[in-house]
C-alpha cells in the first residue's frame, strides 16, 4: 500500500487495465484481431473509473495511440462493436461542434446512464467468424 499524504490520499501507481479471465476465455475474445485487442486496451486506458459511457475515441486518436492507419483503427473499433466489447453511446457529429463518438466498455457498468455491465461479448458464441453488424 502506498504511503498517504496529509489529506489521506496516496499518489498511486498510475492507470492499469485489468483483463479478467472470463473475458480472455470468451469465444468473442478469441476471434478478435490483434489490433482490435490493442484497441480494447486503449479504451481501457481511456477509462478513468467514472467516464464509462463517455469514452471519447476517434479513429484518428486511436490510430495515433496504436501507431496504425486511421482506416485500420476504424476497423478495430468496428470489430469491437460487432463482437460486443464496446457500445456506441453517442455518434460523432461533424456539424458545428465536431465531436468524436463516445463509447462504453460492456464489461463495466455505464457511468452516464447507470446501466449494469451488459457483457454482450459473452452472449456471442458459435456464430462463425463474424457476428451480425452492430448498430
Short mmCIF file of N, CA and C in Angstrom, two decimals:
data_model
loop_
_atom_site.label_atom_id
_atom_site.label_comp_id
_atom_site.label_asym_id
_atom_site.label_seq_id
_atom_site.Cartn_x
_atom_site.Cartn_y
_atom_site.Cartn_z
N UNK A 1 0.84 -1.17 0.00
CA UNK A 1 0.00 0.00 0.00
C UNK A 1 0.89 1.23 0.00
N UNK A 2 0.54 2.21 -0.80
CA UNK A 2 1.33 3.42 -0.91
C UNK A 2 1.15 4.31 0.33
N UNK A 3 2.17 5.07 0.62
CA UNK A 3 2.13 5.99 1.75
C UNK A 3 1.14 7.12 1.42
N UNK A 4 0.33 7.50 2.41
CA UNK A 4 -0.66 8.54 2.17
C UNK A 4 -0.08 9.91 2.45
N UNK A 5 -0.65 10.92 1.78
CA UNK A 5 -0.23 12.30 2.01
C UNK A 5 -1.04 12.89 3.17
N UNK A 6 -0.92 14.19 3.40
CA UNK A 6 -1.56 14.79 4.57
C UNK A 6 -3.09 14.82 4.46
N UNK A 7 -3.64 14.67 3.25
CA UNK A 7 -5.10 14.63 3.11
C UNK A 7 -5.64 13.20 3.16
N UNK A 8 -4.76 12.22 3.35
CA UNK A 8 -5.19 10.84 3.46
C UNK A 8 -5.26 10.08 2.15
N UNK A 9 -4.76 10.69 1.10
CA UNK A 9 -4.77 10.03 -0.21
C UNK A 9 -3.36 9.64 -0.60
N UNK A 10 -3.28 8.62 -1.43
CA UNK A 10 -1.97 8.22 -1.93
C UNK A 10 -1.83 8.65 -3.38
N UNK A 11 -0.60 8.80 -3.82
CA UNK A 11 -0.35 9.23 -5.19
C UNK A 11 -0.71 8.13 -6.18
N UNK A 12 -0.58 6.88 -5.80
CA UNK A 12 -0.94 5.77 -6.68
C UNK A 12 0.17 5.44 -7.65
N UNK A 13 -0.08 4.45 -8.45
CA UNK A 13 0.92 3.97 -9.39
C UNK A 13 0.55 4.25 -10.84
N UNK A 14 -0.48 4.99 -11.12
CA UNK A 14 -0.91 5.23 -12.48
C UNK A 14 -2.03 4.28 -12.88
N UNK A 15 -2.50 4.42 -14.10
CA UNK A 15 -3.61 3.60 -14.58
C UNK A 15 -3.15 2.23 -15.02
N UNK A 16 -4.06 1.31 -14.94
CA UNK A 16 -3.81 -0.04 -15.45
C UNK A 16 -5.13 -0.57 -16.00
N UNK A 17 -5.05 -1.58 -16.83
CA UNK A 17 -6.23 -2.23 -17.39
C UNK A 17 -6.26 -3.66 -16.90
N UNK A 18 -7.37 -4.06 -16.30
CA UNK A 18 -7.50 -5.42 -15.81
C UNK A 18 -8.23 -6.26 -16.86
N UNK A 19 -7.56 -7.28 -17.34
CA UNK A 19 -8.17 -8.22 -18.28
C UNK A 19 -8.59 -9.45 -17.48
N UNK A 20 -9.87 -9.52 -17.17
CA UNK A 20 -10.38 -10.65 -16.40
C UNK A 20 -10.29 -11.94 -17.21
N UNK A 21 -10.16 -13.04 -16.50
CA UNK A 21 -10.03 -14.33 -17.17
C UNK A 21 -11.27 -14.68 -17.98
N UNK A 22 -12.46 -14.30 -17.50
CA UNK A 22 -13.67 -14.63 -18.25
C UNK A 22 -13.71 -13.90 -19.59
N UNK A 23 -13.08 -12.74 -19.68
CA UNK A 23 -13.00 -12.02 -20.95
C UNK A 23 -12.04 -12.74 -21.88
N UNK A 24 -10.87 -13.06 -21.36
CA UNK A 24 -9.84 -13.70 -22.19
C UNK A 24 -10.27 -15.08 -22.67
N UNK A 25 -11.08 -15.78 -21.91
CA UNK A 25 -11.52 -17.12 -22.30
C UNK A 25 -12.79 -17.11 -23.14
N UNK A 26 -13.37 -15.94 -23.37
CA UNK A 26 -14.62 -15.88 -24.12
C UNK A 26 -14.39 -16.21 -25.60
N UNK A 27 -15.44 -16.72 -26.21
CA UNK A 27 -15.40 -17.06 -27.63
C UNK A 27 -15.07 -15.82 -28.47
N UNK A 28 -15.71 -14.70 -28.14
CA UNK A 28 -15.53 -13.47 -28.91
C UNK A 28 -14.09 -12.95 -28.82
N UNK A 29 -13.46 -13.02 -27.65
CA UNK A 29 -12.08 -12.54 -27.50
C UNK A 29 -11.14 -13.34 -28.40
N UNK A 30 -11.37 -14.62 -28.49
CA UNK A 30 -10.54 -15.47 -29.33
C UNK A 30 -10.67 -15.16 -30.80
N UNK A 31 -11.75 -14.51 -31.21
CA UNK A 31 -11.96 -14.17 -32.62
C UNK A 31 -11.49 -12.76 -32.97
N UNK A 32 -11.11 -11.96 -31.96
CA UNK A 32 -10.64 -10.60 -32.23
C UNK A 32 -9.27 -10.62 -32.89
N UNK A 33 -9.05 -9.65 -33.77
CA UNK A 33 -7.72 -9.49 -34.36
C UNK A 33 -6.78 -8.91 -33.30
N UNK A 34 -5.48 -9.07 -33.48
CA UNK A 34 -4.54 -8.47 -32.52
C UNK A 34 -4.70 -6.95 -32.41
N UNK A 35 -5.00 -6.28 -33.52
CA UNK A 35 -5.18 -4.83 -33.47
C UNK A 35 -6.43 -4.46 -32.66
N UNK A 36 -7.49 -5.24 -32.79
CA UNK A 36 -8.71 -4.97 -32.01
C UNK A 36 -8.45 -5.18 -30.52
N UNK A 37 -7.63 -6.17 -30.18
CA UNK A 37 -7.28 -6.38 -28.77
C UNK A 37 -6.49 -5.19 -28.23
N UNK A 38 -5.58 -4.67 -29.03
CA UNK A 38 -4.82 -3.47 -28.63
C UNK A 38 -5.75 -2.27 -28.50
N UNK A 39 -6.73 -2.17 -29.39
CA UNK A 39 -7.70 -1.08 -29.32
C UNK A 39 -8.52 -1.19 -28.03
N UNK A 40 -8.90 -2.41 -27.65
CA UNK A 40 -9.64 -2.61 -26.41
C UNK A 40 -8.81 -2.12 -25.22
N UNK A 41 -7.51 -2.40 -25.25
CA UNK A 41 -6.63 -1.91 -24.19
C UNK A 41 -6.58 -0.38 -24.18
N UNK A 42 -6.55 0.24 -25.37
CA UNK A 42 -6.53 1.71 -25.45
C UNK A 42 -7.80 2.29 -24.85
N UNK A 43 -8.95 1.67 -25.12
CA UNK A 43 -10.20 2.12 -24.49
C UNK A 43 -10.13 1.92 -22.98
N UNK A 44 -9.53 0.83 -22.55
CA UNK A 44 -9.37 0.58 -21.12
C UNK A 44 -8.52 1.64 -20.44
N UNK A 45 -7.47 2.09 -21.12
CA UNK A 45 -6.63 3.14 -20.54
C UNK A 45 -7.32 4.50 -20.57
N UNK A 46 -8.28 4.68 -21.48
CA UNK A 46 -9.04 5.93 -21.52
C UNK A 46 -10.06 6.00 -20.37
N UNK A 47 -10.42 4.84 -19.83
CA UNK A 47 -11.38 4.77 -18.73
C UNK A 47 -10.70 5.22 -17.44
N UNK A 48 -11.33 6.17 -16.74
CA UNK A 48 -10.72 6.70 -15.51
C UNK A 48 -11.48 6.32 -14.25
N UNK A 49 -12.43 5.41 -14.36
CA UNK A 49 -13.20 4.99 -13.21
C UNK A 49 -14.55 5.65 -13.11
N UNK A 50 -14.79 6.68 -13.92
CA UNK A 50 -16.07 7.37 -13.86
C UNK A 50 -16.57 7.87 -15.19
N UNK A 51 -15.93 7.48 -16.29
CA UNK A 51 -16.33 8.01 -17.59
C UNK A 51 -16.79 6.93 -18.57
N UNK A 52 -17.14 5.73 -18.07
CA UNK A 52 -17.62 4.70 -18.98
C UNK A 52 -18.99 5.12 -19.51
N UNK A 53 -19.14 5.13 -20.80
CA UNK A 53 -20.32 5.69 -21.45
C UNK A 53 -20.00 7.03 -22.08
N UNK A 54 -18.88 7.60 -21.69
CA UNK A 54 -18.41 8.87 -22.26
C UNK A 54 -16.94 8.75 -22.69
N UNK A 55 -16.53 7.54 -23.08
CA UNK A 55 -15.16 7.34 -23.55
C UNK A 55 -15.05 7.91 -24.96
N UNK A 56 -14.32 8.99 -25.10
CA UNK A 56 -14.18 9.65 -26.39
C UNK A 56 -12.97 9.09 -27.10
N UNK A 57 -13.22 8.56 -28.32
CA UNK A 57 -12.12 7.99 -29.09
C UNK A 57 -12.49 8.04 -30.57
N UNK A 58 -11.79 8.86 -31.32
CA UNK A 58 -11.97 8.87 -32.77
C UNK A 58 -10.99 7.88 -33.37
N UNK A 59 -11.21 7.52 -34.62
CA UNK A 59 -10.28 6.60 -35.27
C UNK A 59 -8.91 7.26 -35.42
N UNK A 60 -8.88 8.56 -35.57
CA UNK A 60 -7.60 9.27 -35.65
C UNK A 60 -6.85 9.21 -34.32
N UNK A 61 -7.56 9.42 -33.22
CA UNK A 61 -6.93 9.33 -31.89
C UNK A 61 -6.41 7.92 -31.64
N UNK A 62 -7.22 6.92 -31.99
CA UNK A 62 -6.82 5.54 -31.79
C UNK A 62 -5.63 5.18 -32.67
N UNK A 63 -5.63 5.66 -33.90
CA UNK A 63 -4.51 5.40 -34.81
C UNK A 63 -3.21 5.98 -34.24
N UNK A 64 -3.28 7.17 -33.66
CA UNK A 64 -2.09 7.76 -33.04
C UNK A 64 -1.61 6.93 -31.86
N UNK A 65 -2.53 6.42 -31.05
CA UNK A 65 -2.15 5.61 -29.89
C UNK A 65 -1.56 4.27 -30.28
N UNK A 66 -2.10 3.67 -31.35
CA UNK A 66 -1.68 2.33 -31.74
C UNK A 66 -0.59 2.31 -32.80
N UNK A 67 -0.34 3.46 -33.42
CA UNK A 67 0.68 3.51 -34.47
C UNK A 67 0.24 2.79 -35.74
N UNK A 68 -1.02 2.97 -36.11
CA UNK A 68 -1.53 2.33 -37.32
C UNK A 68 -2.27 3.39 -38.15
N UNK A 69 -2.83 2.98 -39.27
CA UNK A 69 -3.58 3.91 -40.12
C UNK A 69 -4.96 4.18 -39.52
N UNK A 70 -5.58 5.28 -39.96
CA UNK A 70 -6.92 5.62 -39.48
C UNK A 70 -7.94 4.56 -39.89
N UNK A 71 -7.78 4.03 -41.10
CA UNK A 71 -8.74 3.01 -41.56
C UNK A 71 -8.60 1.72 -40.75
N UNK A 72 -7.37 1.35 -40.39
CA UNK A 72 -7.16 0.16 -39.55
C UNK A 72 -7.74 0.38 -38.16
N UNK A 73 -7.58 1.59 -37.63
CA UNK A 73 -8.14 1.90 -36.31
C UNK A 73 -9.66 1.88 -36.36
N UNK A 74 -10.24 2.42 -37.43
CA UNK A 74 -11.70 2.40 -37.58
C UNK A 74 -12.21 0.97 -37.67
N UNK A 75 -11.49 0.11 -38.38
CA UNK A 75 -11.89 -1.30 -38.47
C UNK A 75 -11.79 -1.99 -37.11
N UNK A 76 -10.78 -1.64 -36.32
CA UNK A 76 -10.64 -2.22 -34.98
C UNK A 76 -11.82 -1.80 -34.09
N UNK A 77 -12.23 -0.54 -34.18
CA UNK A 77 -13.39 -0.08 -33.41
C UNK A 77 -14.64 -0.83 -33.85
N UNK A 78 -14.83 -0.96 -35.16
CA UNK A 78 -16.00 -1.68 -35.67
C UNK A 78 -15.99 -3.14 -35.24
N UNK A 79 -14.82 -3.73 -35.19
CA UNK A 79 -14.70 -5.12 -34.75
C UNK A 79 -15.10 -5.25 -33.27
N UNK A 80 -14.67 -4.31 -32.44
CA UNK A 80 -15.05 -4.33 -31.02
C UNK A 80 -16.55 -4.13 -30.85
N UNK A 81 -17.14 -3.30 -31.69
CA UNK A 81 -18.59 -3.10 -31.66
C UNK A 81 -19.32 -4.37 -32.09
N UNK A 82 -18.86 -4.99 -33.18
CA UNK A 82 -19.51 -6.21 -33.70
C UNK A 82 -19.44 -7.36 -32.71
N UNK A 83 -18.31 -7.53 -32.06
CA UNK A 83 -18.14 -8.66 -31.14
C UNK A 83 -18.65 -8.37 -29.74
N UNK A 84 -19.18 -7.17 -29.48
CA UNK A 84 -19.83 -6.89 -28.21
C UNK A 84 -18.95 -6.39 -27.09
N UNK A 85 -17.74 -5.94 -27.39
CA UNK A 85 -16.85 -5.42 -26.35
C UNK A 85 -17.07 -3.93 -26.11
N UNK A 86 -17.66 -3.24 -27.08
CA UNK A 86 -17.96 -1.81 -26.98
C UNK A 86 -19.41 -1.57 -27.38
N UNK A 87 -20.00 -0.53 -26.82
CA UNK A 87 -21.27 0.02 -27.29
C UNK A 87 -21.04 1.48 -27.60
N UNK A 88 -21.62 1.95 -28.69
CA UNK A 88 -21.53 3.37 -29.02
C UNK A 88 -22.66 4.08 -28.29
N UNK A 89 -22.32 5.05 -27.46
CA UNK A 89 -23.34 5.77 -26.70
C UNK A 89 -23.72 7.09 -27.35
N UNK A 90 -22.84 7.62 -28.18
CA UNK A 90 -23.15 8.85 -28.92
C UNK A 90 -22.37 8.84 -30.22
N UNK A 91 -23.06 9.09 -31.32
CA UNK A 91 -22.40 9.11 -32.62
C UNK A 91 -21.63 10.41 -32.80
N UNK A 92 -20.66 10.37 -33.68
CA UNK A 92 -19.86 11.57 -33.95
C UNK A 92 -20.71 12.62 -34.64
N UNK A 93 -20.31 13.86 -34.50
CA UNK A 93 -21.03 14.99 -35.09
C UNK A 93 -20.00 15.91 -35.73
N UNK A 94 -20.12 16.07 -37.01
CA UNK A 94 -19.17 16.93 -37.70
C UNK A 94 -19.84 18.19 -38.23
N UNK A 95 -20.87 18.64 -37.53
CA UNK A 95 -21.52 19.89 -37.86
C UNK A 95 -20.75 21.04 -37.23
N UNK A 96 -21.41 21.80 -36.38
CA UNK A 96 -20.75 22.93 -35.72
C UNK A 96 -19.78 22.47 -34.63
N UNK A 97 -20.13 21.42 -33.90
CA UNK A 97 -19.34 21.05 -32.73
C UNK A 97 -18.14 20.16 -33.05
N UNK A 98 -18.22 19.34 -34.09
CA UNK A 98 -17.14 18.42 -34.48
C UNK A 98 -16.67 17.59 -33.29
N UNK A 99 -17.54 16.72 -32.83
CA UNK A 99 -17.20 15.88 -31.69
C UNK A 99 -17.06 14.42 -32.13
N UNK A 100 -16.14 13.72 -31.48
CA UNK A 100 -15.91 12.31 -31.78
C UNK A 100 -17.00 11.46 -31.11
N UNK A 101 -17.11 10.23 -31.55
CA UNK A 101 -18.08 9.30 -30.96
C UNK A 101 -17.70 9.00 -29.52
N UNK A 102 -18.70 8.63 -28.73
CA UNK A 102 -18.48 8.23 -27.35
C UNK A 102 -18.89 6.77 -27.20
N UNK A 103 -18.14 6.04 -26.37
CA UNK A 103 -18.33 4.60 -26.24
C UNK A 103 -18.40 4.20 -24.77
N UNK A 104 -18.83 2.96 -24.56
CA UNK A 104 -18.76 2.35 -23.24
C UNK A 104 -18.19 0.95 -23.38
N UNK A 105 -17.40 0.55 -22.41
CA UNK A 105 -16.89 -0.81 -22.33
C UNK A 105 -17.99 -1.67 -21.73
N UNK A 106 -18.36 -2.75 -22.41
CA UNK A 106 -19.53 -3.51 -21.97
C UNK A 106 -19.29 -4.39 -20.75
N UNK A 107 -18.04 -4.59 -20.36
CA UNK A 107 -17.79 -5.41 -19.17
C UNK A 107 -17.86 -4.59 -17.88
N UNK A 108 -18.09 -3.28 -18.01
CA UNK A 108 -18.19 -2.39 -16.86
C UNK A 108 -19.55 -1.70 -16.84
N UNK A 109 -20.05 -1.31 -15.66
CA UNK A 109 -21.30 -0.56 -15.62
C UNK A 109 -21.14 0.80 -16.30
N UNK A 110 -22.23 1.28 -16.88
CA UNK A 110 -22.19 2.58 -17.57
C UNK A 110 -22.32 3.68 -16.52
N UNK A 111 -21.36 4.59 -16.51
CA UNK A 111 -21.39 5.68 -15.53
C UNK A 111 -22.35 6.79 -15.93
N UNK A 112 -22.66 6.94 -17.22
CA UNK A 112 -23.54 8.03 -17.63
C UNK A 112 -25.01 7.67 -17.46
N UNK A 113 -25.40 6.39 -17.65
CA UNK A 113 -26.80 6.01 -17.52
C UNK A 113 -27.09 5.19 -16.27
N UNK A 114 -26.05 4.64 -15.66
CA UNK A 114 -26.24 3.79 -14.50
C UNK A 114 -26.61 2.35 -14.85
N UNK A 115 -26.61 2.02 -16.14
CA UNK A 115 -26.95 0.67 -16.58
C UNK A 115 -25.87 -0.31 -16.14
N UNK A 116 -26.25 -1.52 -15.78
CA UNK A 116 -25.25 -2.52 -15.39
C UNK A 116 -24.43 -2.97 -16.60
N UNK A 117 -23.35 -3.65 -16.34
CA UNK A 117 -22.50 -4.17 -17.41
C UNK A 117 -23.30 -5.16 -18.24
N UNK A 118 -23.33 -4.97 -19.57
CA UNK A 118 -24.11 -5.87 -20.42
C UNK A 118 -23.34 -7.13 -20.79
N UNK A 119 -22.03 -7.04 -20.88
CA UNK A 119 -21.17 -8.19 -21.24
C UNK A 119 -21.70 -8.90 -22.48
N UNK A 120 -22.06 -8.11 -23.50
CA UNK A 120 -22.63 -8.67 -24.73
C UNK A 120 -21.73 -9.71 -25.37
N UNK A 121 -20.42 -9.55 -25.24
CA UNK A 121 -19.47 -10.47 -25.87
C UNK A 121 -19.62 -11.89 -25.35
N UNK A 122 -20.17 -12.07 -24.15
CA UNK A 122 -20.37 -13.41 -23.61
C UNK A 122 -21.54 -14.14 -24.27
N UNK A 123 -22.47 -13.38 -24.86
CA UNK A 123 -23.63 -14.00 -25.49
C UNK A 123 -23.39 -14.32 -26.96
N UNK A 124 -22.23 -13.94 -27.49
CA UNK A 124 -21.88 -14.25 -28.88
C UNK A 124 -21.02 -15.50 -28.85
N UNK A 125 -21.61 -16.61 -29.23
CA UNK A 125 -20.86 -17.85 -29.16
C UNK A 125 -21.26 -18.76 -30.31
N UNK A 126 -20.28 -19.32 -30.96
CA UNK A 126 -20.53 -20.28 -32.03
C UNK A 126 -21.20 -19.71 -33.25
N UNK A 127 -21.03 -18.43 -33.50
CA UNK A 127 -21.69 -17.79 -34.63
C UNK A 127 -20.77 -17.71 -35.85
N UNK A 128 -19.72 -18.47 -35.89
CA UNK A 128 -18.78 -18.37 -37.00
C UNK A 128 -17.74 -17.32 -36.71
N UNK A 129 -17.15 -16.80 -37.77
CA UNK A 129 -16.07 -15.84 -37.59
C UNK A 129 -16.55 -14.39 -37.56
N UNK A 130 -17.76 -14.11 -37.98
CA UNK A 130 -18.25 -12.74 -37.98
C UNK A 130 -19.68 -12.69 -37.44
N UNK A 131 -19.92 -12.04 -36.31
CA UNK A 131 -21.29 -11.87 -35.83
C UNK A 131 -22.00 -10.82 -36.67
N UNK A 132 -23.28 -10.63 -36.40
CA UNK A 132 -24.02 -9.60 -37.12
C UNK A 132 -23.43 -8.24 -36.82
N UNK A 133 -23.56 -7.33 -37.77
CA UNK A 133 -23.01 -5.98 -37.61
C UNK A 133 -23.73 -5.26 -36.48
N UNK A 134 -22.95 -4.53 -35.69
CA UNK A 134 -23.51 -3.73 -34.60
C UNK A 134 -24.13 -2.47 -35.16
N UNK A 135 -25.11 -1.96 -34.45
CA UNK A 135 -25.75 -0.72 -34.91
C UNK A 135 -25.23 0.46 -34.18
#
